[in-house]
Coordinates of C-alpha atoms in Angstrom, one line a residue:
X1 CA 160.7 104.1 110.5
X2 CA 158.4 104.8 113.8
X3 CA 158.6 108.6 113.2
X4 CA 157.6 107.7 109.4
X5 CA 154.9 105.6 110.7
X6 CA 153.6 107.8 113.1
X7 CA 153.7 110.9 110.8
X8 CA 151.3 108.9 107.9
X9 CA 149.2 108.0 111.1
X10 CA 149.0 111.6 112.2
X11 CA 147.7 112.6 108.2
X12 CA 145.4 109.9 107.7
X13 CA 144.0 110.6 110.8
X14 CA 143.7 114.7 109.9
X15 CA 142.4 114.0 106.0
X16 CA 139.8 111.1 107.9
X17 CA 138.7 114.4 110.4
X18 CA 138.6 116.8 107.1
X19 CA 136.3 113.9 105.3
X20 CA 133.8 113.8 108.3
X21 CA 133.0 116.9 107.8
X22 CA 130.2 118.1 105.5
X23 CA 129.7 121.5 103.7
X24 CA 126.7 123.4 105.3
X25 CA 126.8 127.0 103.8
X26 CA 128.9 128.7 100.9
X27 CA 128.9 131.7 99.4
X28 CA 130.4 132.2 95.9
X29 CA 129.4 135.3 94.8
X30 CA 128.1 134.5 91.2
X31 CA 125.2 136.1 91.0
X32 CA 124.3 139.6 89.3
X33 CA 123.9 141.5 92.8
X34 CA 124.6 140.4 96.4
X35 CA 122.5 137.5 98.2
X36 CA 120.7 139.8 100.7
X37 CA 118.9 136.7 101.8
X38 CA 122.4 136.3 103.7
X39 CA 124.3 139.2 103.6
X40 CA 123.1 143.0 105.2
X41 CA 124.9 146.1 104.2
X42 CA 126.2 148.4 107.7
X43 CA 126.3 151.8 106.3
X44 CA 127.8 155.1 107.3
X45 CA 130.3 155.8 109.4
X46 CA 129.2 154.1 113.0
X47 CA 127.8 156.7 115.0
X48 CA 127.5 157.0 117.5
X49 CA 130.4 155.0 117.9
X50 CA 131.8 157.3 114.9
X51 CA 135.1 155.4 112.9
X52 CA 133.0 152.0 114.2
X53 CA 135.3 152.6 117.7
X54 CA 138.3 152.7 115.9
X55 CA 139.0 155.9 114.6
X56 CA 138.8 154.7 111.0
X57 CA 138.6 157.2 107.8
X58 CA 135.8 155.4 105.6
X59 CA 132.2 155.9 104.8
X60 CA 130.3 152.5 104.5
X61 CA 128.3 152.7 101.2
X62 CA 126.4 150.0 98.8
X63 CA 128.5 151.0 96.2
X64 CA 132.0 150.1 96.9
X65 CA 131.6 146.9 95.7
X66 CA 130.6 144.7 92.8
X67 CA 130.4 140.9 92.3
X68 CA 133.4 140.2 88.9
X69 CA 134.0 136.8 87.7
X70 CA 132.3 134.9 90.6
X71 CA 134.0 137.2 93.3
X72 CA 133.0 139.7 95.9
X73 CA 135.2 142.8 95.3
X74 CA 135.1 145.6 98.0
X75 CA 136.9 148.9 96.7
X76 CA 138.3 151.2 98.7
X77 CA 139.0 154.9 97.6
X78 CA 138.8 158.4 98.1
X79 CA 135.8 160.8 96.5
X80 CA 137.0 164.1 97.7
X81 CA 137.5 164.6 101.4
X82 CA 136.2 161.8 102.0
X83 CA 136.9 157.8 102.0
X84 CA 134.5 155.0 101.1
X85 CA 134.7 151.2 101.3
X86 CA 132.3 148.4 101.8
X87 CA 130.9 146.5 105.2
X88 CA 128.7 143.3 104.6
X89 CA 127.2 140.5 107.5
X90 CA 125.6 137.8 107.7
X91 CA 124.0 138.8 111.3
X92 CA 120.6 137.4 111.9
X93 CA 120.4 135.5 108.4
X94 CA 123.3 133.0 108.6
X95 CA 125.1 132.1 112.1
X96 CA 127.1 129.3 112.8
X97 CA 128.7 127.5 115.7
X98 CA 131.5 125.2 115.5
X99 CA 133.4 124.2 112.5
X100 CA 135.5 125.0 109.9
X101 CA 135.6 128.6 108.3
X102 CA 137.3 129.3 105.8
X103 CA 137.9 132.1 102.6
X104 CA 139.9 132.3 99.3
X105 CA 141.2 135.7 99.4
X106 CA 143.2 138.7 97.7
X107 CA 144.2 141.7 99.7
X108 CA 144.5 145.3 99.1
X109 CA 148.1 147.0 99.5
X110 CA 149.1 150.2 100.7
X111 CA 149.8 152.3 103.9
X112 CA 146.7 152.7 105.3
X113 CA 144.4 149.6 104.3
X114 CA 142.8 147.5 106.8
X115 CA 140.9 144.5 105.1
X116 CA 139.2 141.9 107.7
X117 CA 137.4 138.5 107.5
X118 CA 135.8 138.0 111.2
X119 CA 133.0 137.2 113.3
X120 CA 130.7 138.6 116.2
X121 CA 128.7 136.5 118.8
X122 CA 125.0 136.5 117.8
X123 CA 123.9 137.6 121.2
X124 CA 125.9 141.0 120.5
X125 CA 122.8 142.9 120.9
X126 CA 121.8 141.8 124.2
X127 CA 125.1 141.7 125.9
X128 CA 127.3 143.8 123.9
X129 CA 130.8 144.0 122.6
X130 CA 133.3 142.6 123.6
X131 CA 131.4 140.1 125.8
X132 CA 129.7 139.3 122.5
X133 CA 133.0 137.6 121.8
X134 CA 135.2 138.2 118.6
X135 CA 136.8 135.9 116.3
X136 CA 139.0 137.7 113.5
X137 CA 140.3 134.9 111.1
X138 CA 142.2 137.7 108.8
X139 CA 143.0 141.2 109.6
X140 CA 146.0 143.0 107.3
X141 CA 147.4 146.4 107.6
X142 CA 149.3 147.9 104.6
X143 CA 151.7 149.3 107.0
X144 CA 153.0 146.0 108.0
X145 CA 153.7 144.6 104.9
X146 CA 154.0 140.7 104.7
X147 CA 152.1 140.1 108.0
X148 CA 148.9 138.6 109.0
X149 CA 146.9 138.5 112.1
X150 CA 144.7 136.2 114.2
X151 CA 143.2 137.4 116.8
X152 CA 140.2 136.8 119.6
X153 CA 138.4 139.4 122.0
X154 CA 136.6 139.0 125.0
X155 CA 135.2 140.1 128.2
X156 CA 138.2 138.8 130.1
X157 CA 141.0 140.9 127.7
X158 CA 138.5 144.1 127.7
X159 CA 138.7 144.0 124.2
X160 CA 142.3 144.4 123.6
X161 CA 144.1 142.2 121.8
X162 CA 145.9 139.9 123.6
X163 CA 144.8 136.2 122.7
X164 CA 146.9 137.1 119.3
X165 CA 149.0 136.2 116.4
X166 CA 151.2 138.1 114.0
X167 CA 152.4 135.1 111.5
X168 CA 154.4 136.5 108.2
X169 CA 153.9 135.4 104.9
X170 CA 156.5 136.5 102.5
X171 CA 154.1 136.6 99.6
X172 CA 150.8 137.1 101.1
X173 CA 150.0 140.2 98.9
X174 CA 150.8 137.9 95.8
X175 CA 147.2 136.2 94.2
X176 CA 144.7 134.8 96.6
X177 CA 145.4 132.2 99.7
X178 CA 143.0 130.9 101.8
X179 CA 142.3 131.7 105.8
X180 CA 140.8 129.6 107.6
X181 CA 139.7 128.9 111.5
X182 CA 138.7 125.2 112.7
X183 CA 136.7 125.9 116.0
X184 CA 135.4 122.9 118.6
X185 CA 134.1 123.3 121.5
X186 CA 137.5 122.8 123.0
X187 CA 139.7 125.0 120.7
X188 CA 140.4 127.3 118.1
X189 CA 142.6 126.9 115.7
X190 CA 143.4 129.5 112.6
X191 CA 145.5 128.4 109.5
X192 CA 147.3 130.2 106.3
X193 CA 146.9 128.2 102.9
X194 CA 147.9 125.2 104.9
X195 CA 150.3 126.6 107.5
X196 CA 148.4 126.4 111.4
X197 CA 149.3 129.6 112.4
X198 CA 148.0 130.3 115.9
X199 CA 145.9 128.1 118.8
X200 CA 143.8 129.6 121.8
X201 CA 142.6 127.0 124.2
X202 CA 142.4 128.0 127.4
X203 CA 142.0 125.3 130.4
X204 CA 139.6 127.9 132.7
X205 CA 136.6 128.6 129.8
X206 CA 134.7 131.3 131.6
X207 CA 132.0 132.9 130.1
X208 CA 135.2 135.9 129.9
X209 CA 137.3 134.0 128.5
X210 CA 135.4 131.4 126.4
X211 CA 132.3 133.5 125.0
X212 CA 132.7 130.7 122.1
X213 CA 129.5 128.6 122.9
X214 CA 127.3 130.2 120.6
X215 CA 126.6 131.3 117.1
X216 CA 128.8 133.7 115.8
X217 CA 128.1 136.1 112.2
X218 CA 130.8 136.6 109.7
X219 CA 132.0 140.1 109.0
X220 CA 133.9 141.2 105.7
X221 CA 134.9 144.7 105.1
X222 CA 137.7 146.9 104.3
X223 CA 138.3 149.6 106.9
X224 CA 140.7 152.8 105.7
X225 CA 143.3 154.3 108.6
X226 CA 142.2 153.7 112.1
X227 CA 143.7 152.9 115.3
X228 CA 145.0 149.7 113.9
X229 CA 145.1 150.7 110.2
X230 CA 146.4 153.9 110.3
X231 CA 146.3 156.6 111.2
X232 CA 148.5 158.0 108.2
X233 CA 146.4 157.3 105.1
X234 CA 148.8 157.4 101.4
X235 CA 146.3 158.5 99.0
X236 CA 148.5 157.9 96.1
X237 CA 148.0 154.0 96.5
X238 CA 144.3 154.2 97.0
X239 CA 141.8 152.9 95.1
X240 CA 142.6 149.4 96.2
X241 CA 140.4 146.4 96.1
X242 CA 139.6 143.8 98.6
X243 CA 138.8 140.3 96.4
X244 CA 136.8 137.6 98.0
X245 CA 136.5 134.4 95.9
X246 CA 134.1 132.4 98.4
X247 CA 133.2 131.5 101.8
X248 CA 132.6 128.0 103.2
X249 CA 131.2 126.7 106.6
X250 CA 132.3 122.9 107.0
X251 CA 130.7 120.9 110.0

């Protein structure tokens, strides 16, 4: 009866946090064209940094993408030699510190994709990458089927990923789930659907380790091969599309 008691204490006390919390920013995607009043499109391929540091096959363009029945979808395919996708922020127009983040989200399939919903520290342009700080609430790879990671760079890892989580979902490439990261000053916390997935709080917060005092910009794009997506690319499966329902900032 304690444990019972306990555990209904435990949920009221989670669904009272959840109703503290007020919705500050969404983005549902049912318009004609994009919001540019929050979003910016990158473009090309990242030179100099070429393959955005990572190797990876795609072209950035404007037109791998579309909004569809209230939904953001990013396409990913090949147009000769060459493989184009879709890269949008929100840097400089909408930044956020502290919260709750969260997506409803389809993926892409196939060896070779790399879809990713994450974040960069506002002050990326004066300090650079990875002190920046990183937060990546959903990163897939077709190669791993069934898996999803969580992960956080900084200074102190030298932008490898260590402060990481590889969680699998049986039927995560089935319809859309939501991903979502709760960040305090104190900790961050990412979550599947409903399913808390990974936690990174460390004791000694450093500006190395704990670059997460600041406003950070979300990311969405779908990346083709890579270091981490590829490097074998199977053309057969591609195009693929990356759906986004909507994004939501809760503080």
């Amino acid at each position: 009866m304690k444990k019972i008691l306990v555990l209904l204490l435990v949920v009221n006390f989670s669904f009272a946090q959840q109703n503290k919390r007020k919705l500050v920013w969404e983005e549902n995607f049912n318009g004609k064209r994009l919001n540019e009043k929050s979003w910016n499109f990158e473009l090309g391929d990242g030179c100099p940094n070429c393959g955005w540091g990572n190797n990876e096959r795609q072209l950035y363009t404007k037109q791998n993408h579309k909004l569809a029945k209230n939904k953001l979808v990013i396409t990913g395919k090949k147009e000769g030699d060459k493989y184009t996708s879709t890269r949008i922020t929100t840097k400089g127009k909408k930044e956020f510190q502290y919260g709750r983040f969260e997506a409803r989200a389809k993926l892409p399939v196939g060896q070779g994709v790399w879809p990713a919903l994450w974040m960069l520290g506002s002050n990326i342009n004066e300090v650079g990458w990875p002190k920046c700080g990183e937060i990546d609430i959903l990163e897939y790879v077709g190669k791993e089927p069934n898996m999803v990671f969580t992960s956080l760079h900084t200074q102190d890892s030298h932008g490898n990923t260590i402060n990481t989580k590889k969680t699998r979902f049986d039927d995560i490439e089935e319809g859309f789930h939501i991903y979502a990261m709760e960040w305090t000053k104190d900790k961050i916390d990412f979550f599947i659907d409903d399913t808390l997935v990974y936690t990174f709080q460390p004791e000694n917060k450093t500006e190395a380790i704990w670059p997460y005092n600041q406003p950070f910009y979300f990311i969405i794009n779908m990346a083709i091969g890579g270091n981490f997506g590829g490097p074998e690319v199977d053309d057969n499966i591609l195009p693929q599309e990356f759906i986004v329902d909507y994004v939501r900032v809760y503080q």
